[in-house]
Tab-separated table of C-alpha atoms in Angstrom:
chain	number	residue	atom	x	y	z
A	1	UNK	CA	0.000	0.000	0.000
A	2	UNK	CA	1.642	3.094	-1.059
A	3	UNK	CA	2.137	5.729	1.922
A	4	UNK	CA	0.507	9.246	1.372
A	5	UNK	CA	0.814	11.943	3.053
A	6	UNK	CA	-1.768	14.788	3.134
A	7	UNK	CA	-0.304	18.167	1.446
A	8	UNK	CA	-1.032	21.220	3.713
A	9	UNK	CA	-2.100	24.092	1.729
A	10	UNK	CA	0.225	27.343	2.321
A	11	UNK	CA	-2.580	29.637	1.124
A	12	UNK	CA	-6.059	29.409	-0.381
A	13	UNK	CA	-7.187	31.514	-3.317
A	14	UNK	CA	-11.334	32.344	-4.574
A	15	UNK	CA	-10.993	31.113	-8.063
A	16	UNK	CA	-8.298	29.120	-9.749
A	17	UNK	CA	-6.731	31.637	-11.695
A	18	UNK	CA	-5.985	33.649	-8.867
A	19	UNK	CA	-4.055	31.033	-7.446
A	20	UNK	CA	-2.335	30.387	-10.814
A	21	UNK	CA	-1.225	34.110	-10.550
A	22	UNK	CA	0.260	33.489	-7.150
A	23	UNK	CA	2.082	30.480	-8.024
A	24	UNK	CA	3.944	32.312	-11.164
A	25	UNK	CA	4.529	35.313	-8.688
A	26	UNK	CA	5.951	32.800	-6.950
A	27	UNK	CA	7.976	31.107	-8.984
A	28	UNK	CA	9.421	34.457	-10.297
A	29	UNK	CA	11.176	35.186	-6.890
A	30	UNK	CA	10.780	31.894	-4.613
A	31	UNK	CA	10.729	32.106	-0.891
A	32	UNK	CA	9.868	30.143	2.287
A	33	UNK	CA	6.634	30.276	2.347
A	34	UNK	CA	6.613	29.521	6.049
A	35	UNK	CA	8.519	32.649	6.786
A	36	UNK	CA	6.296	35.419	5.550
A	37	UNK	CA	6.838	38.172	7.689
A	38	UNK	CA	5.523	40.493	9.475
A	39	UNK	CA	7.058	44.572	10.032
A	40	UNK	CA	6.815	43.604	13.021
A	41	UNK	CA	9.444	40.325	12.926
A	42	UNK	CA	11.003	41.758	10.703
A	43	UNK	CA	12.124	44.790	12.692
A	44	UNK	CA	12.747	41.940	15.388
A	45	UNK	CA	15.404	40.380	13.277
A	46	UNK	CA	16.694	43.363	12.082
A	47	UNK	CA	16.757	44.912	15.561
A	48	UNK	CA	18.637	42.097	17.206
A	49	UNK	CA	21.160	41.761	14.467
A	50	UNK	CA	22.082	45.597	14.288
A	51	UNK	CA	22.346	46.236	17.654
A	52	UNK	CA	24.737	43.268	18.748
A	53	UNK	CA	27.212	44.220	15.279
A	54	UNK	CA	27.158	47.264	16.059
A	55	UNK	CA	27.279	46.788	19.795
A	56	UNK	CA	25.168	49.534	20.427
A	57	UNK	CA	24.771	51.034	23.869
A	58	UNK	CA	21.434	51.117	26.253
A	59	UNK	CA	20.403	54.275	25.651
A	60	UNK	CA	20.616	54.129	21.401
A	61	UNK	CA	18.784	50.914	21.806
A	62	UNK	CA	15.875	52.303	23.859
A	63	UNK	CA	15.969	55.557	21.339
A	64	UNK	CA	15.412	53.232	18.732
A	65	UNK	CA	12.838	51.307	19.999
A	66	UNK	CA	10.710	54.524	21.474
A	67	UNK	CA	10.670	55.547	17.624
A	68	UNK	CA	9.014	52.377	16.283
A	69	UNK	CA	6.332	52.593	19.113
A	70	UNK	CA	5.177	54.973	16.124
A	71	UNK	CA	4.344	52.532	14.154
A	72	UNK	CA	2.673	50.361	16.040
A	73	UNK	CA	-0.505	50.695	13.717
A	74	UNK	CA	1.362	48.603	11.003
A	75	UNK	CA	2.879	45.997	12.444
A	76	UNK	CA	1.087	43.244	10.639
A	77	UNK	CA	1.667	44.838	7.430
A	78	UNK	CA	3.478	41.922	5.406
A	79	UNK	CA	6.952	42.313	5.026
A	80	UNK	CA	7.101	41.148	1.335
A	81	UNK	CA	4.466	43.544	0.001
A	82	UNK	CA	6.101	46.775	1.564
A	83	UNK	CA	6.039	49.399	-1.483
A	84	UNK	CA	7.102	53.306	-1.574
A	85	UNK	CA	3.250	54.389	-1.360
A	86	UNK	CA	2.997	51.820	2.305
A	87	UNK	CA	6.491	53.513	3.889
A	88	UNK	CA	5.039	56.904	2.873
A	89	UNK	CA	1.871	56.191	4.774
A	90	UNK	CA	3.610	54.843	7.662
A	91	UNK	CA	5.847	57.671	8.026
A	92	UNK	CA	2.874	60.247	7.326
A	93	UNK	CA	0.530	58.566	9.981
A	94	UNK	CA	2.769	57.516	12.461
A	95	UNK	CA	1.485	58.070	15.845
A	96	UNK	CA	1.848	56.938	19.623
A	97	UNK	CA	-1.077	56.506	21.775
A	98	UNK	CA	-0.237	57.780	25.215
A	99	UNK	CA	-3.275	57.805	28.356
A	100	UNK	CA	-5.717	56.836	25.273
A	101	UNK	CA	-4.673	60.301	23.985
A	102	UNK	CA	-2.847	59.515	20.252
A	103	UNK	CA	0.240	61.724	19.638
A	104	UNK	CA	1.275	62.385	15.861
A	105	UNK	CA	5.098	61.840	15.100
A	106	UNK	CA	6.791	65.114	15.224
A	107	UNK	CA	9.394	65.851	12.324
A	108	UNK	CA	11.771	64.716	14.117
A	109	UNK	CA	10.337	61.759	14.888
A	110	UNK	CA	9.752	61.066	11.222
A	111	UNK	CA	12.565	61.959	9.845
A	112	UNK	CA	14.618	59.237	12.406
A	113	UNK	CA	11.473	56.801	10.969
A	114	UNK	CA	12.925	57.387	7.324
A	115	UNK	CA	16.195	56.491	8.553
A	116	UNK	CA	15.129	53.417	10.572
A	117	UNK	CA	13.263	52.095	7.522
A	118	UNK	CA	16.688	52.551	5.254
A	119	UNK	CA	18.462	50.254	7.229
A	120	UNK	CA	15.833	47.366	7.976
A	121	UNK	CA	14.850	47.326	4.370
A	122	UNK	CA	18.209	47.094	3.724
A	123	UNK	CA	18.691	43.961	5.897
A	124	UNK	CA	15.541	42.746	4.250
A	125	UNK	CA	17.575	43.070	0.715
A	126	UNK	CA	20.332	41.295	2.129
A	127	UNK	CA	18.233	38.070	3.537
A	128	UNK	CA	16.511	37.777	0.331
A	129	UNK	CA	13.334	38.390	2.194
A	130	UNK	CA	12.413	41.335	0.136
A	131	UNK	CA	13.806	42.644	-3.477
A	132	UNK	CA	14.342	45.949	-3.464
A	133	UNK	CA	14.569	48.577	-0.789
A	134	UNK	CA	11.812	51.230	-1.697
A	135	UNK	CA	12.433	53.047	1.221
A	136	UNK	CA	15.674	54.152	-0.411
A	137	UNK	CA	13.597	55.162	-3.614
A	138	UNK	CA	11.584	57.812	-1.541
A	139	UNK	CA	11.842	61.776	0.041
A	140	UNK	CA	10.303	62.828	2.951
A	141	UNK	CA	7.470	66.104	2.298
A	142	UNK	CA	9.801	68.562	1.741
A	143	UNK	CA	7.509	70.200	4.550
A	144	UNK	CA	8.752	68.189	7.394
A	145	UNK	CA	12.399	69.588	6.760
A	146	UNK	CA	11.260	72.899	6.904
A	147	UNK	CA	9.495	72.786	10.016
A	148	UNK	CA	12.929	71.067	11.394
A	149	UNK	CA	14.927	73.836	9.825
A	150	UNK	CA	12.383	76.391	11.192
A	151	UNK	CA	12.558	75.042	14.599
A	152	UNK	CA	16.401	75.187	14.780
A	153	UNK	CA	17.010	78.374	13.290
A	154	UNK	CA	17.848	81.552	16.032
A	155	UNK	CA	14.527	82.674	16.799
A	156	UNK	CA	13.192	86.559	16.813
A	157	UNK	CA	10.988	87.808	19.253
A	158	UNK	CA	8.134	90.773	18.531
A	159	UNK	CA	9.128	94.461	19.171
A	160	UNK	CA	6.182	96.401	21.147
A	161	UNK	CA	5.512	98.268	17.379
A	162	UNK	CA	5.071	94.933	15.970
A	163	UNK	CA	2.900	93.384	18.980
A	164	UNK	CA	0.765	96.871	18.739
A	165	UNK	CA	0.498	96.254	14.906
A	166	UNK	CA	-0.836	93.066	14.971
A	167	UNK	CA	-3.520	94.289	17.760
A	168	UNK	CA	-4.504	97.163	15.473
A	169	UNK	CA	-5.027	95.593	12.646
A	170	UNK	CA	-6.855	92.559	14.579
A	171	UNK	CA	-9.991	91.463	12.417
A	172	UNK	CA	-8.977	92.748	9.263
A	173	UNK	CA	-6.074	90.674	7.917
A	174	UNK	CA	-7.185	86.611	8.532
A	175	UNK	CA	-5.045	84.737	11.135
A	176	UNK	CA	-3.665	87.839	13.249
A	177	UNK	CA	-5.587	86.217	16.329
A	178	UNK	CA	-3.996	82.441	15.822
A	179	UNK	CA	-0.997	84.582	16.227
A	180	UNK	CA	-1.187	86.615	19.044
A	181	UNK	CA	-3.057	83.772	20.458
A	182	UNK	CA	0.094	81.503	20.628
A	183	UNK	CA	2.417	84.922	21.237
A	184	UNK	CA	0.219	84.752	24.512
A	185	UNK	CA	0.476	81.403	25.059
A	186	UNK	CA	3.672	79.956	23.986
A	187	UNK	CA	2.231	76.910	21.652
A	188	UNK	CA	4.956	75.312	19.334
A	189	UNK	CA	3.325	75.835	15.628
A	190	UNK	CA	2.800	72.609	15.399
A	191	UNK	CA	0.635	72.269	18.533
A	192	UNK	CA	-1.937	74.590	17.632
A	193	UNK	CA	-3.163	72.626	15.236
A	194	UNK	CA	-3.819	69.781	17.566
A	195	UNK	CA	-5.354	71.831	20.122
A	196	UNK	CA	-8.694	69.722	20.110
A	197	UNK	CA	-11.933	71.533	21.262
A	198	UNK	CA	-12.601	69.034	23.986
A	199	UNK	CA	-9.354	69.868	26.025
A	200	UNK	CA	-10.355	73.913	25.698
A	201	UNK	CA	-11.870	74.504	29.108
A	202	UNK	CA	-13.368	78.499	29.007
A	203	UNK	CA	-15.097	77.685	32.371
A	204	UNK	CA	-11.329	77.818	34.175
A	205	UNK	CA	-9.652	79.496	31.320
A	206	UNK	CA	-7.014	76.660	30.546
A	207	UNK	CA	-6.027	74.741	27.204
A	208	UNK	CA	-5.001	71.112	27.519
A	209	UNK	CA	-2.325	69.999	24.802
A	210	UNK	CA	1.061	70.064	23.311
A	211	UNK	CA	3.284	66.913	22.135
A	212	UNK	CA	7.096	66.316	21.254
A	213	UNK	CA	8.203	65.681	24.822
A	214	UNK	CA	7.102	64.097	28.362
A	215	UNK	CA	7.232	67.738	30.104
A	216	UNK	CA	5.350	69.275	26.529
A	217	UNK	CA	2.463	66.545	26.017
A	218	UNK	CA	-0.948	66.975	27.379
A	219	UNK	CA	-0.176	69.919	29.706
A	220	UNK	CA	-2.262	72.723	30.933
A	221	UNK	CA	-1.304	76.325	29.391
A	222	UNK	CA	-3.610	79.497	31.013
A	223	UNK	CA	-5.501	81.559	28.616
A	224	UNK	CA	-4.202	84.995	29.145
A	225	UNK	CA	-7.378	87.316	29.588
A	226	UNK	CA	-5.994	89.369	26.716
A	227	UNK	CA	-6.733	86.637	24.260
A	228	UNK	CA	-9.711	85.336	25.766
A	229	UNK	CA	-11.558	86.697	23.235
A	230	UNK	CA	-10.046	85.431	20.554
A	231	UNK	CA	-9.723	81.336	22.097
A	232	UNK	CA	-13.836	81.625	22.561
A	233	UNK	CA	-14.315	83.146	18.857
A	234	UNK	CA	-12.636	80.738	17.708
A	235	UNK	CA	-14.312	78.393	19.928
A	236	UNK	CA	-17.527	78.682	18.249
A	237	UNK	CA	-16.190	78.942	15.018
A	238	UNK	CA	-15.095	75.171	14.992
A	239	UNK	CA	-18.566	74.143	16.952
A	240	UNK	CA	-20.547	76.202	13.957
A	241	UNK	CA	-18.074	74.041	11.201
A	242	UNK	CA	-18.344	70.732	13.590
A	243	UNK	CA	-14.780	70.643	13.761
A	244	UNK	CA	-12.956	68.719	16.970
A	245	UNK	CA	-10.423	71.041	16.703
A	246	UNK	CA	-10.227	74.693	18.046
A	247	UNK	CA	-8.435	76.431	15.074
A	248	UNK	CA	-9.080	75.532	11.450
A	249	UNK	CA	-8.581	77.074	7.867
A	250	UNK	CA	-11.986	78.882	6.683
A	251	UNK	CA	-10.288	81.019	4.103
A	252	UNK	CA	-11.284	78.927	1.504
A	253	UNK	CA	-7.753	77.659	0.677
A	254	UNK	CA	-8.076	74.185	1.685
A	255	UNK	CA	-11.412	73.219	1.902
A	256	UNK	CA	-11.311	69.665	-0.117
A	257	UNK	CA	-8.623	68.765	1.729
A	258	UNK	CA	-10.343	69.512	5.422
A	259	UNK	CA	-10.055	72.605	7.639
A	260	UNK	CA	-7.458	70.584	9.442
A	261	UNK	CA	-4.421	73.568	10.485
A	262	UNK	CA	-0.956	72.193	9.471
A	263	UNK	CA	2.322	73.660	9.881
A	264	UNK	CA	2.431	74.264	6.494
A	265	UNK	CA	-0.394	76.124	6.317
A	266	UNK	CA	-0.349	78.122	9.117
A	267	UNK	CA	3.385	79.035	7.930
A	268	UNK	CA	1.862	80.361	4.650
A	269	UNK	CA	-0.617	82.825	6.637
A	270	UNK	CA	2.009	83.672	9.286
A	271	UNK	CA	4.385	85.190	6.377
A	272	UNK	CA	1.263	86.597	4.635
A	273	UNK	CA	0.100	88.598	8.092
A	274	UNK	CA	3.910	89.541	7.906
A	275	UNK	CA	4.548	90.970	4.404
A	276	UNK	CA	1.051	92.942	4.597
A	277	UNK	CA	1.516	94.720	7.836
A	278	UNK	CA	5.111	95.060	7.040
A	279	UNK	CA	6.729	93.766	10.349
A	280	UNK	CA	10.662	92.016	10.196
A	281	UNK	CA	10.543	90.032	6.907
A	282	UNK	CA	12.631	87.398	9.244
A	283	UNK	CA	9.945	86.166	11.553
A	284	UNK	CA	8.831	82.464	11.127
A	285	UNK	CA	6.399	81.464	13.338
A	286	UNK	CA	8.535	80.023	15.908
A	287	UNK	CA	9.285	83.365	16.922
A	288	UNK	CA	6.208	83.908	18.344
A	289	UNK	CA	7.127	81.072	21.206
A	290	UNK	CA	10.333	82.905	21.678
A	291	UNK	CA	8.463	85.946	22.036
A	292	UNK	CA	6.131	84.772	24.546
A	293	UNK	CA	9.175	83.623	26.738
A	294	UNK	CA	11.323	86.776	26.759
A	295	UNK	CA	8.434	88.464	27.187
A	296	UNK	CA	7.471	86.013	30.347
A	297	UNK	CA	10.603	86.745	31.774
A	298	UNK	CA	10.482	90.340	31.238
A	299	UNK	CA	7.775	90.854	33.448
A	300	UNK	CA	9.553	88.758	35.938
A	301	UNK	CA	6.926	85.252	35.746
A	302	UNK	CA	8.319	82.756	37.395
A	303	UNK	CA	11.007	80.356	35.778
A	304	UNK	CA	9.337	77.562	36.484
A	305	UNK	CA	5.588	78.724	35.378
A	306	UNK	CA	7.016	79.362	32.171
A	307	UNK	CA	8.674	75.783	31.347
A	308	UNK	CA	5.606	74.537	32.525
A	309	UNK	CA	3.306	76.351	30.009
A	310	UNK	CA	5.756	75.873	26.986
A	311	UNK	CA	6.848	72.201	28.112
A	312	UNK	CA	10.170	72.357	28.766
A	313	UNK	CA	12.051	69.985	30.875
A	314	UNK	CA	12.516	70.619	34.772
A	315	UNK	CA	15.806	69.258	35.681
A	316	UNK	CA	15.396	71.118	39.537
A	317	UNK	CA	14.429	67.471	41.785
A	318	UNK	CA	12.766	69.187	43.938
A	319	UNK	CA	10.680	71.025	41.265
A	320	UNK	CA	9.969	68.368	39.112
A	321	UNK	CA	9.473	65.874	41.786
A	322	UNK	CA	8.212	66.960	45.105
A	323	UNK	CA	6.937	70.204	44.511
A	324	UNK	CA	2.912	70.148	43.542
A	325	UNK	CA	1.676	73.387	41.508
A	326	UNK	CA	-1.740	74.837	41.034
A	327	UNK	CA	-3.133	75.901	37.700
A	328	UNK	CA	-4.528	78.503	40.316
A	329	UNK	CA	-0.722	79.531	40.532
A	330	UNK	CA	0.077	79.337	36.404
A	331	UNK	CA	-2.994	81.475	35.812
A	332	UNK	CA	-1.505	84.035	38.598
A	333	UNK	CA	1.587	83.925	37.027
A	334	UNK	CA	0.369	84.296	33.079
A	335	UNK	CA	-1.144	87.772	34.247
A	336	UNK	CA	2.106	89.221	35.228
A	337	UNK	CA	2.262	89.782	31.503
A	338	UNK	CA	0.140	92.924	30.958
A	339	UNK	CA	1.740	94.293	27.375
């Protein structure tokens, strides 16, 4: 009696010709069929291989493993099928969810993302697992740069003209109040965007948001009474549009795209508000978070209430540790400001 033994099928296909397909895209580039991977084991492999050749220390392995947490929402995206218009996406979408609140990558973030795909689609080349490293083939939006540049560049804070221009002339050129509003406030440009309508609390005068580090996520920023104004027109504005976010684009600009406020488009209105009222051609609209911290500590606010509204990092113990502050207190010290 002859011995058989039962083939187990490796995949199963809806009509024949489909699987005919797959077995000549098979037999184009053969592989183990029992080893179709996942990003996910695939970044294992990768991960475990680079950092023992390259011996690298604690602290670069934990850096590169807090950027991947970004991609967590691809994972199970097969390994083989990875194509420029997938890494694109990834790198685009890439976000972390922290206390079920979901942070998008920052630039930096994504640019470190490119780089992390180059090498482990590289490996992938090298195993034979995939063909061609399309992460190679690709450029990040040439908007993500400029925001990096932008952020690094030696910032420029308002004269009192300027300030006093852009109050004058408040209501007549679009966008003057998203300015002064973070010149008050001390968002990054990239926050204000984010700054969702559920987290703006006009009852106690506070805004809940902010991303890129611990001490900048999710933290509580007064609203200065001389933009109070603005915050709750704009409030309504994005309840009238049904927007969940508290400033959006309703010049008409953008509309089939969404209302959605990106860097790159508040950048555009920033230089426009600029050029017409004819302050320093210079200004980028990081300035006006430099602006709102020399002006912070020019009316003598207190160190430590100003790195907690912008989100910088306390290094003081007993600050940052054992010292409990008020939003009473940050709202005490945000008034100090009175130009």
């Amino acid at each position: 009696h002859p011995i058989v033994k039962t083939l187990k099928p490796q995949s199963y296909f809806p009509t024949y010709n489909d699987a005919y397909r797959a077995l000549l895209k098979y037999n184009e580039n053969p592989y183990d069929l029992s080893d179709n991977l996942t990003l996910a084991e695939l970044y294992d492999k990768w991960y475990s291989e680079y950092c023992a050749s390259k011996k690298k220390s604690y602290s670069t392995q934990k850096s590169i493993s807090s950027v991947w947490k970004y991609c967590s929402a691809f994972y199970d995206f097969p390994a083989r099928e990875i194509r420029s218009r997938h890494i694109r996406k990834f790198i685009d979408e890439a976000s972390l969810k922290v206390n079920k609140q979901v942070k998008p990558a920052t630039p930096y973030i994504k640019t470190r993302l490119k780089s992390l795909f180059n090498m482990m689609l590289d490996f992938a080349v090298e195993y034979e697992i995939i063909e061609r490293n399309y992460s190679r083939t690709i450029q990040l939006n040439s908007e993500i740069y400029q925001q990096l540049e932008d952020e690094h560049r030696y910032h420029i804070p308002f004269t009192d003209r300027e300030i006093n221009a852009l109050w004058n002339n408040l209501g007549k050129i679009p966008y003057i109040n998203v300015i002064l509003i973070q010149c008050y406030s001390g968002w990054r440009p990239s926050e204000l965007g984010l700054i969702k309508l559920e987290n703006v609390d006009l009852k106690n005068d506070t805004i809940m948001g902010g991303m890129k580090t611990e001490a900048g996520k999710n933290r509580i920023v007064p609203i200065h009474p001389k933009i109070r104004p603005l915050v709750e027109e704009l409030y309504n504005e994005a309840n009238a549009l049904g927007s969940e976010y508290l400033i959006n684009c309703t010049d008409g600009l953008y509309y089939r795209s969404g209302y959605f406020l990106t860097y790159g488009r508040y950048k555009i209105r920033f230089l426009k508000v600029i050029k017409e009222l004819k302050l320093n051609p210079n200004h980028l609209p990081h300035d006006c978070r430099k602006h709102f911290i020399t002006t912070a500590k020019r009316f003598n606010v207190d160190e430590y209430a100003i790195k907690y509204i912008v989100g910088h990092v306390i290094s003081d113990i007993t600050e940052r540790v054992y010292t409990k502050r008020e939003t009473a207190w940050l709202k005490k010290e945000i008034k100090k400001i009175t130009k």
